[in-house]
CSV table of C-alpha atoms in Angstrom, one decimal:
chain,number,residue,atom,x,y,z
V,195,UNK,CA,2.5,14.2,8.8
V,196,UNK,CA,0.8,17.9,8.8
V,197,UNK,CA,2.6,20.1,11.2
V,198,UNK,CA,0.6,21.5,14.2
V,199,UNK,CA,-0.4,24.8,13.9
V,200,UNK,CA,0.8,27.8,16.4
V,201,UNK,CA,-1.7,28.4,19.1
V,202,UNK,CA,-2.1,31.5,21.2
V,203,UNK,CA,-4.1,31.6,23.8
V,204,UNK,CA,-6.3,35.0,24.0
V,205,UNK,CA,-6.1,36.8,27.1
V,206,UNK,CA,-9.5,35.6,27.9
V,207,UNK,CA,-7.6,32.0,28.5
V,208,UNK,CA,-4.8,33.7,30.3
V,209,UNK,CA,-7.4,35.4,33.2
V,210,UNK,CA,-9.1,32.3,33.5
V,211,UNK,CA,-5.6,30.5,34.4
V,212,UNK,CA,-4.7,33.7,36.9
V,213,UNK,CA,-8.3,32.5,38.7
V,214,UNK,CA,-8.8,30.3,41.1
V,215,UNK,CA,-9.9,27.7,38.4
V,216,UNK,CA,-7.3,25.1,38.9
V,217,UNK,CA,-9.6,22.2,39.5
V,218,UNK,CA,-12.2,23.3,36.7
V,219,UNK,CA,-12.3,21.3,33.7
V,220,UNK,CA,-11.4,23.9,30.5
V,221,UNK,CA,-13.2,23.4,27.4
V,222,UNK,CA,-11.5,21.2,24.7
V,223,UNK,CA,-11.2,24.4,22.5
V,224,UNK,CA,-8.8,25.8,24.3
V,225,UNK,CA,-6.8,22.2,25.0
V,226,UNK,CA,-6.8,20.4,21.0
V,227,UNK,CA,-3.4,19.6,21.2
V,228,UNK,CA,-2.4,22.7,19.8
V,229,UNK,CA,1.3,23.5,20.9
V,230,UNK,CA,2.1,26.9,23.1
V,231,UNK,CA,3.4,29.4,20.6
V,232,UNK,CA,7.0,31.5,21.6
V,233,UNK,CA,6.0,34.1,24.6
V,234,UNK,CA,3.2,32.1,26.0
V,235,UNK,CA,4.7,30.7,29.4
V,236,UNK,CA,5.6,34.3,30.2
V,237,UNK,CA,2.5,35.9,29.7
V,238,UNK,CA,0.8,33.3,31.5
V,239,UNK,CA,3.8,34.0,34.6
V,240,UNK,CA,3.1,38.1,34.7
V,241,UNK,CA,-0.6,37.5,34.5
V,242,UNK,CA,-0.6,34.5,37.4
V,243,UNK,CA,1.9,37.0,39.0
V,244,UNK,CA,-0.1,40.3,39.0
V,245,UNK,CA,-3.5,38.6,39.7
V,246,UNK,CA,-1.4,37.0,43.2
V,247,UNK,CA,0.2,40.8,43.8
V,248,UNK,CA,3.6,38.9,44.0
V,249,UNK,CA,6.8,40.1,42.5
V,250,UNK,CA,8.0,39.6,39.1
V,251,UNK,CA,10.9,37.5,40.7
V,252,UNK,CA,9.1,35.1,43.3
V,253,UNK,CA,8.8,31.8,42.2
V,254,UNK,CA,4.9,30.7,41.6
V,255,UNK,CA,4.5,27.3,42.1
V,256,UNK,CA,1.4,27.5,44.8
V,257,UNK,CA,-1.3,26.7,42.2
V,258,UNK,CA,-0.2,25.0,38.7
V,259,UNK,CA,-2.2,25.0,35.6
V,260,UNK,CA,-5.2,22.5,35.4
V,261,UNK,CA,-4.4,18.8,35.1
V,262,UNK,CA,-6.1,18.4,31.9
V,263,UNK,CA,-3.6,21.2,30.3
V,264,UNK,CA,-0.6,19.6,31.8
V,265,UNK,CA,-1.6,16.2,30.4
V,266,UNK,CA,-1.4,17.6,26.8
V,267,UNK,CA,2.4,17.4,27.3
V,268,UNK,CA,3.1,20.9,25.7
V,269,UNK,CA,5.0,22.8,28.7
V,270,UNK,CA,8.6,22.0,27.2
V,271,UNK,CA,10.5,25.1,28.4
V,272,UNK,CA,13.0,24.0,31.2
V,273,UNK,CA,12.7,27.4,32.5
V,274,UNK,CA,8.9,27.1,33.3
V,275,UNK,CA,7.3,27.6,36.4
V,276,UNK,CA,5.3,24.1,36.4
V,277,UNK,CA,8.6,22.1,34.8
V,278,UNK,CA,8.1,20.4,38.3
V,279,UNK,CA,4.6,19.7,37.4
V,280,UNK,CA,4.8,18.8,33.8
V,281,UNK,CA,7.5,16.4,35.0
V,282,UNK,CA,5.0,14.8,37.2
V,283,UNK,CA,2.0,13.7,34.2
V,284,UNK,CA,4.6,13.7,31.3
V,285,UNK,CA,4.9,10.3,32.0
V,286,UNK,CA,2.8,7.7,29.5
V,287,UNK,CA,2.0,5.0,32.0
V,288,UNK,CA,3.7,1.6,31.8
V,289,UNK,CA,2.9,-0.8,29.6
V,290,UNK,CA,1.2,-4.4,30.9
V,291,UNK,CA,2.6,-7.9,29.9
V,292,UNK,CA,1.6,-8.6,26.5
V,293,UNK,CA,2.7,-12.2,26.9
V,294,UNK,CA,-0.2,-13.6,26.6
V,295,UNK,CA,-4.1,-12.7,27.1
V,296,UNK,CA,-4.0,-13.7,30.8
V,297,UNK,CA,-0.7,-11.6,31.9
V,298,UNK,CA,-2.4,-8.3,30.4
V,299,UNK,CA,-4.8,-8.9,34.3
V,300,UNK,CA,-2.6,-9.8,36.7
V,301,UNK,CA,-4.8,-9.0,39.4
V,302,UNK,CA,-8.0,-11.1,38.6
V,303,UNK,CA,-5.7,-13.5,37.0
V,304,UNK,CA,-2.4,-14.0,39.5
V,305,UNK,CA,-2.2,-17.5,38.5
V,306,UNK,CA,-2.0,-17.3,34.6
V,307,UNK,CA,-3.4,-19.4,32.5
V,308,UNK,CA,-4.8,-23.3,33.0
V,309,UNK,CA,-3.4,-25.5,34.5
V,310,UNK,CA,-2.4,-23.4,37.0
V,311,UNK,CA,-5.2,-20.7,36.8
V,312,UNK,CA,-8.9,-21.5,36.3
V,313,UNK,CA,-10.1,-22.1,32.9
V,314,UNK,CA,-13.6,-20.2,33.9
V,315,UNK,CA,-12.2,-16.4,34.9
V,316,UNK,CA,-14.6,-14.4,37.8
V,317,UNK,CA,-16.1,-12.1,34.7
V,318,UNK,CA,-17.2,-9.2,37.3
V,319,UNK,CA,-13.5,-9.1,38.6
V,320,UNK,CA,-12.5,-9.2,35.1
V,321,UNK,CA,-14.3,-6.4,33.8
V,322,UNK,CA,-13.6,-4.1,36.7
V,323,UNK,CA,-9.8,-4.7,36.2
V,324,UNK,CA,-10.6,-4.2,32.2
V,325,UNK,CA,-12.2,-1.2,32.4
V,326,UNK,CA,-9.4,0.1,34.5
V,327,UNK,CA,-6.9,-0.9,32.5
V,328,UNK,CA,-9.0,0.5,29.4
V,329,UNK,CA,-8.8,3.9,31.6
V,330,UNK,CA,-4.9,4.1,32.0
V,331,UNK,CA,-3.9,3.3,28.6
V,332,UNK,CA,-6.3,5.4,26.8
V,333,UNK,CA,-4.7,6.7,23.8
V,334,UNK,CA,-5.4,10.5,24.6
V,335,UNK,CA,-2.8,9.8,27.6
V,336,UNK,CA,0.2,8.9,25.2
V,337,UNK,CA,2.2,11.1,22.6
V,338,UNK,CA,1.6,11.8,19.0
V,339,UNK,CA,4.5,9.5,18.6
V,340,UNK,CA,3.1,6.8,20.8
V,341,UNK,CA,-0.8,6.9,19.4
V,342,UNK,CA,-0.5,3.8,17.1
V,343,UNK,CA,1.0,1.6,19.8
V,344,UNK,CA,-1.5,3.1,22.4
V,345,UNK,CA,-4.2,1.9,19.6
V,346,UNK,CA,-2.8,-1.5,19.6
V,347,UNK,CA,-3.0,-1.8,23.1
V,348,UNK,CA,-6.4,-1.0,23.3
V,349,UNK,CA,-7.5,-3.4,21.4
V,350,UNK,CA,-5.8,-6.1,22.5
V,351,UNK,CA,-7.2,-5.4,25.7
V,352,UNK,CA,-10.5,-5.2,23.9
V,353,UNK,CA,-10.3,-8.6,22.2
V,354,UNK,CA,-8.4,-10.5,25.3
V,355,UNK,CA,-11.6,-9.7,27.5
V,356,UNK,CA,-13.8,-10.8,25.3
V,357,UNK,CA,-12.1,-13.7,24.8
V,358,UNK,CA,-11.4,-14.8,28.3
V,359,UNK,CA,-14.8,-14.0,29.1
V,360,UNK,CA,-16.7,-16.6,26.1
V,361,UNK,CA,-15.8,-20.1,27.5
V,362,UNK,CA,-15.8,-21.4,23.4
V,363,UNK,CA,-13.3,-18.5,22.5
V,364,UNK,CA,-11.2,-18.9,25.4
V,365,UNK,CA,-11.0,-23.0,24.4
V,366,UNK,CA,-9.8,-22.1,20.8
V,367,UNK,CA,-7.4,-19.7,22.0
V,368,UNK,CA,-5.4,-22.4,25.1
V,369,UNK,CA,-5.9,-24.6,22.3
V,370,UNK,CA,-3.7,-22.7,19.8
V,371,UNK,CA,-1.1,-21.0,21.6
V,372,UNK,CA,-0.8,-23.9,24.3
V,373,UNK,CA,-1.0,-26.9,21.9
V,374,UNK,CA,-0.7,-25.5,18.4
V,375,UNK,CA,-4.3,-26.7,17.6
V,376,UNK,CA,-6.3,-24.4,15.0
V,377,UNK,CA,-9.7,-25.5,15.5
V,378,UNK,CA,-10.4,-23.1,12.8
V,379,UNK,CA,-9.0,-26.0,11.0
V,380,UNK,CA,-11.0,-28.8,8.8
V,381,UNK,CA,-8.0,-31.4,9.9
V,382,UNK,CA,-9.1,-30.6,13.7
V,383,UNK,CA,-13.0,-30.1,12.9
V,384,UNK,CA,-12.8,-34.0,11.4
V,385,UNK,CA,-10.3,-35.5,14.0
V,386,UNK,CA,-12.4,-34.1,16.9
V,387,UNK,CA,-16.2,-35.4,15.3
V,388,UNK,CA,-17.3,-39.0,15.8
V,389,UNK,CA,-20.3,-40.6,14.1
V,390,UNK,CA,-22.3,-40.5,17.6
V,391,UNK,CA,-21.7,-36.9,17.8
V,392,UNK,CA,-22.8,-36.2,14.1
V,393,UNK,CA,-25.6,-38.3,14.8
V,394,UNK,CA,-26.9,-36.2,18.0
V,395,UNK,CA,-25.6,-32.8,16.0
V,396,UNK,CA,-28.3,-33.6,13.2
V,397,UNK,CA,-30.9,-35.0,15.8
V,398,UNK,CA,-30.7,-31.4,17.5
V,399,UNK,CA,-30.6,-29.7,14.6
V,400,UNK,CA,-33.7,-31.8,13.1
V,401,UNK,CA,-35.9,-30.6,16.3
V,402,UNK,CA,-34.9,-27.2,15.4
V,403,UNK,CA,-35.8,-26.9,12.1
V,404,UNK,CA,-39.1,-29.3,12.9
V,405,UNK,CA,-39.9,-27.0,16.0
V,406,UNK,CA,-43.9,-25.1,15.6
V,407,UNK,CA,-44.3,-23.3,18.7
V,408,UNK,CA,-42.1,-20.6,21.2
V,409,UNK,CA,-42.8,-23.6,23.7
V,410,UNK,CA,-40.8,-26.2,21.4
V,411,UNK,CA,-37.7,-23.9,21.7
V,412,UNK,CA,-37.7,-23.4,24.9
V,413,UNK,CA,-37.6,-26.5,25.9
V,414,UNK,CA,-35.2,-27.1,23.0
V,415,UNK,CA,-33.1,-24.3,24.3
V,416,UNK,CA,-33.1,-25.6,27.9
V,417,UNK,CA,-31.9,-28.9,26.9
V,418,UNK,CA,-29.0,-27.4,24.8
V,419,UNK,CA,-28.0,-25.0,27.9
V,420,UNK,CA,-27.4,-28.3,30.1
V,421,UNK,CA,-25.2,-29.6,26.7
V,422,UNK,CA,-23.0,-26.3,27.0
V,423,UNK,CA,-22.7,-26.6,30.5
V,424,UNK,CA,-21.4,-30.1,30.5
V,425,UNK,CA,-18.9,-29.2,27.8
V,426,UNK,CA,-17.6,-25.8,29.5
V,427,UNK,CA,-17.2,-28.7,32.5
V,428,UNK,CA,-15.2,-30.7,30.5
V,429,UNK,CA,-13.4,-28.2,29.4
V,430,UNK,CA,-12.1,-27.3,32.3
V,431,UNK,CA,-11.3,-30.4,33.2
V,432,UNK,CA,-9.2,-31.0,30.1
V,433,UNK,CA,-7.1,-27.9,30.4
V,434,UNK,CA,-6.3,-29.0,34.2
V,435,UNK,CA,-5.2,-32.5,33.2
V,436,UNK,CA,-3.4,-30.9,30.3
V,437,UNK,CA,-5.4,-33.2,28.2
V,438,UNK,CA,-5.5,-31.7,24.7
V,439,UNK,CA,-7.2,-34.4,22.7
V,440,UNK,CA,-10.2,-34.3,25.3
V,441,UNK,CA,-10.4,-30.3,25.1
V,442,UNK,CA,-10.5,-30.9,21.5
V,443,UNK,CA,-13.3,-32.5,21.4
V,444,UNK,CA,-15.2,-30.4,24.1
V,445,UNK,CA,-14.6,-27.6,22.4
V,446,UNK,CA,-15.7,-29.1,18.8
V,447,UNK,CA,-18.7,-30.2,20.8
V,448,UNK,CA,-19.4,-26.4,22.4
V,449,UNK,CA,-18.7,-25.1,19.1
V,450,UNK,CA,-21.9,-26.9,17.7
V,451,UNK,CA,-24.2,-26.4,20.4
V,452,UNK,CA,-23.2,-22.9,20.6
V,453,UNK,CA,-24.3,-22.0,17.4
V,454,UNK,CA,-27.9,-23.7,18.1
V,455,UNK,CA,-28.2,-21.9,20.8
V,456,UNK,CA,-28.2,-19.1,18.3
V,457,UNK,CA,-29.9,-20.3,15.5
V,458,UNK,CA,-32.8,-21.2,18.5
V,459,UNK,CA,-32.4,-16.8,19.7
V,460,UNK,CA,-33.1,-16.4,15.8
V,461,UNK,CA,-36.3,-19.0,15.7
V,462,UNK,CA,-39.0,-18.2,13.5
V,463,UNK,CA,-41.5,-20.6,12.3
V,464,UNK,CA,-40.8,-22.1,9.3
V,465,UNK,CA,-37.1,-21.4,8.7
V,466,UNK,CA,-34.5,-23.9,8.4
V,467,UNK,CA,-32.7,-24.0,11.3
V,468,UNK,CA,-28.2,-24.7,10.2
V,469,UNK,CA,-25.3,-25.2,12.4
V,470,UNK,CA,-22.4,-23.9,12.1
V,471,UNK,CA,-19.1,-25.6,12.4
């Protein structure tokens, strides 16, 4: 790892600090993670001290540096002014319960995961608590030592709302970690797909492909919309009952109709319409 170089802030810095600037945002120049070189605390003192007309002994602890340069973790020296301070934001903040996707929001999502919880989550609750979440564990709040964890975090917070929030992700992912089930799978794809369903899956997919008109798909895609909503309903009804053959086969089903309802988005006349699964 390259060593950080020596900063020194200019004297410029140092009668900005001795201002009455301690709310003011300093530009990211002067804060890049650069650590304070030998000398710096003490200029910054006598120069805080002479602006205030105080004595080179009083303690000055009225007005500490800005909150953005105390957050860059760099005033070390037990001996400094704002060691009070700096003790206050060195803290990273804690982490959340990585257990699963539904402990990282404890406050949309008290109840954890189906059975007891809902299977369909309150997705404006979610994303508030999300974004917050997002917020507190940035990675610019944590350590050089802590950045790849902080990264980690992220985006598991990043891939657990999207998940929670798409009802045919969120069914492959109870699925797995609740009932061992890959429905990545071709042993769970086959075991889940009767010959009615294949039958309606290539009747759908016939219209599709067969369809001339923006008129013909949207009555196409409003018939496929009440399909997904039956499934998401059965869905849920699986995951109360803790029925994992049922949810299976929901989920096999919304996996199909889901992507019609995007080869339908993608229409044009003419092109083969082929569904995933």
């Amino acid at each position: 790892m390259r060593k950080a170089q020596r900063f020194v802030p200019s004297l410029q810095l140092l009668r900005y600090l001795a201002k009455d600037h301690a709310g003011d945002q300093l530009p990211r120049r002067w804060l890049h993670n650069r650590p304070f070189s030998h000398g710096c605390e003490r200029k910054l003192q006598q120069s805080i001290t002479k602006s205030r007309g105080l004595s080179q002994t009083q303690p000055c602890l009225q007005e500490p540096p800005p909150r953005a340069l105390l957050q860059t973790n760099r005033l070390k020296s037990p001996g400094s002014p704002y060691a009070l301070q700096y003790r206050t934001y060195s803290g990273t903040p804690p982490p959340p319960d990585t257990t699963s996707y539904y402990s990282l929001f404890p406050e949309t999502l008290q109840s954890g995961s189906p059975p007891n919880g809902p299977f369909l989550v309150d997705a404006r609750q979610l994303r508030n608590e999300y974004l917050k979440l997002q917020a507190l564990h940035h990675p610019d709040k944590y350590p050089s030592d802590q950045k790849r964890q902080a990264d980690a975090l992220s985006s598991m917070l990043g891939e657990a709302y999207r998940t929670l929030t798409d009802p045919l992700r969120c069914a492959q992912y109870l699925l797995l970690t609740k009932y061992d089930i890959d429905m990545n799978s071709e042993s769970a794809k086959s075991s889940a797909t009767d010959m009615e369903m294949l039958n309606t899956i290539m009747e759908a997919q016939e219209a599709a492909s067969d369809a001339s008109t923006q008129a013909d798909v949207d009555t196409l895609n409003a018939e496929n919309e009440r399909r997904i909503q039956d499934n998401v309903a059965g869905l849920t009804e699986a995951f109360r009952a803790e029925d994992k053959y049922r949810a299976r086969t929901e989920c096999t089903q919304l996996k199909y109709w889901t992507s019609l309802r995007d080869a339908l988005r993608n229409w044009e006349p003419g092109k083969e319409v082929r569904l995933e699964h």
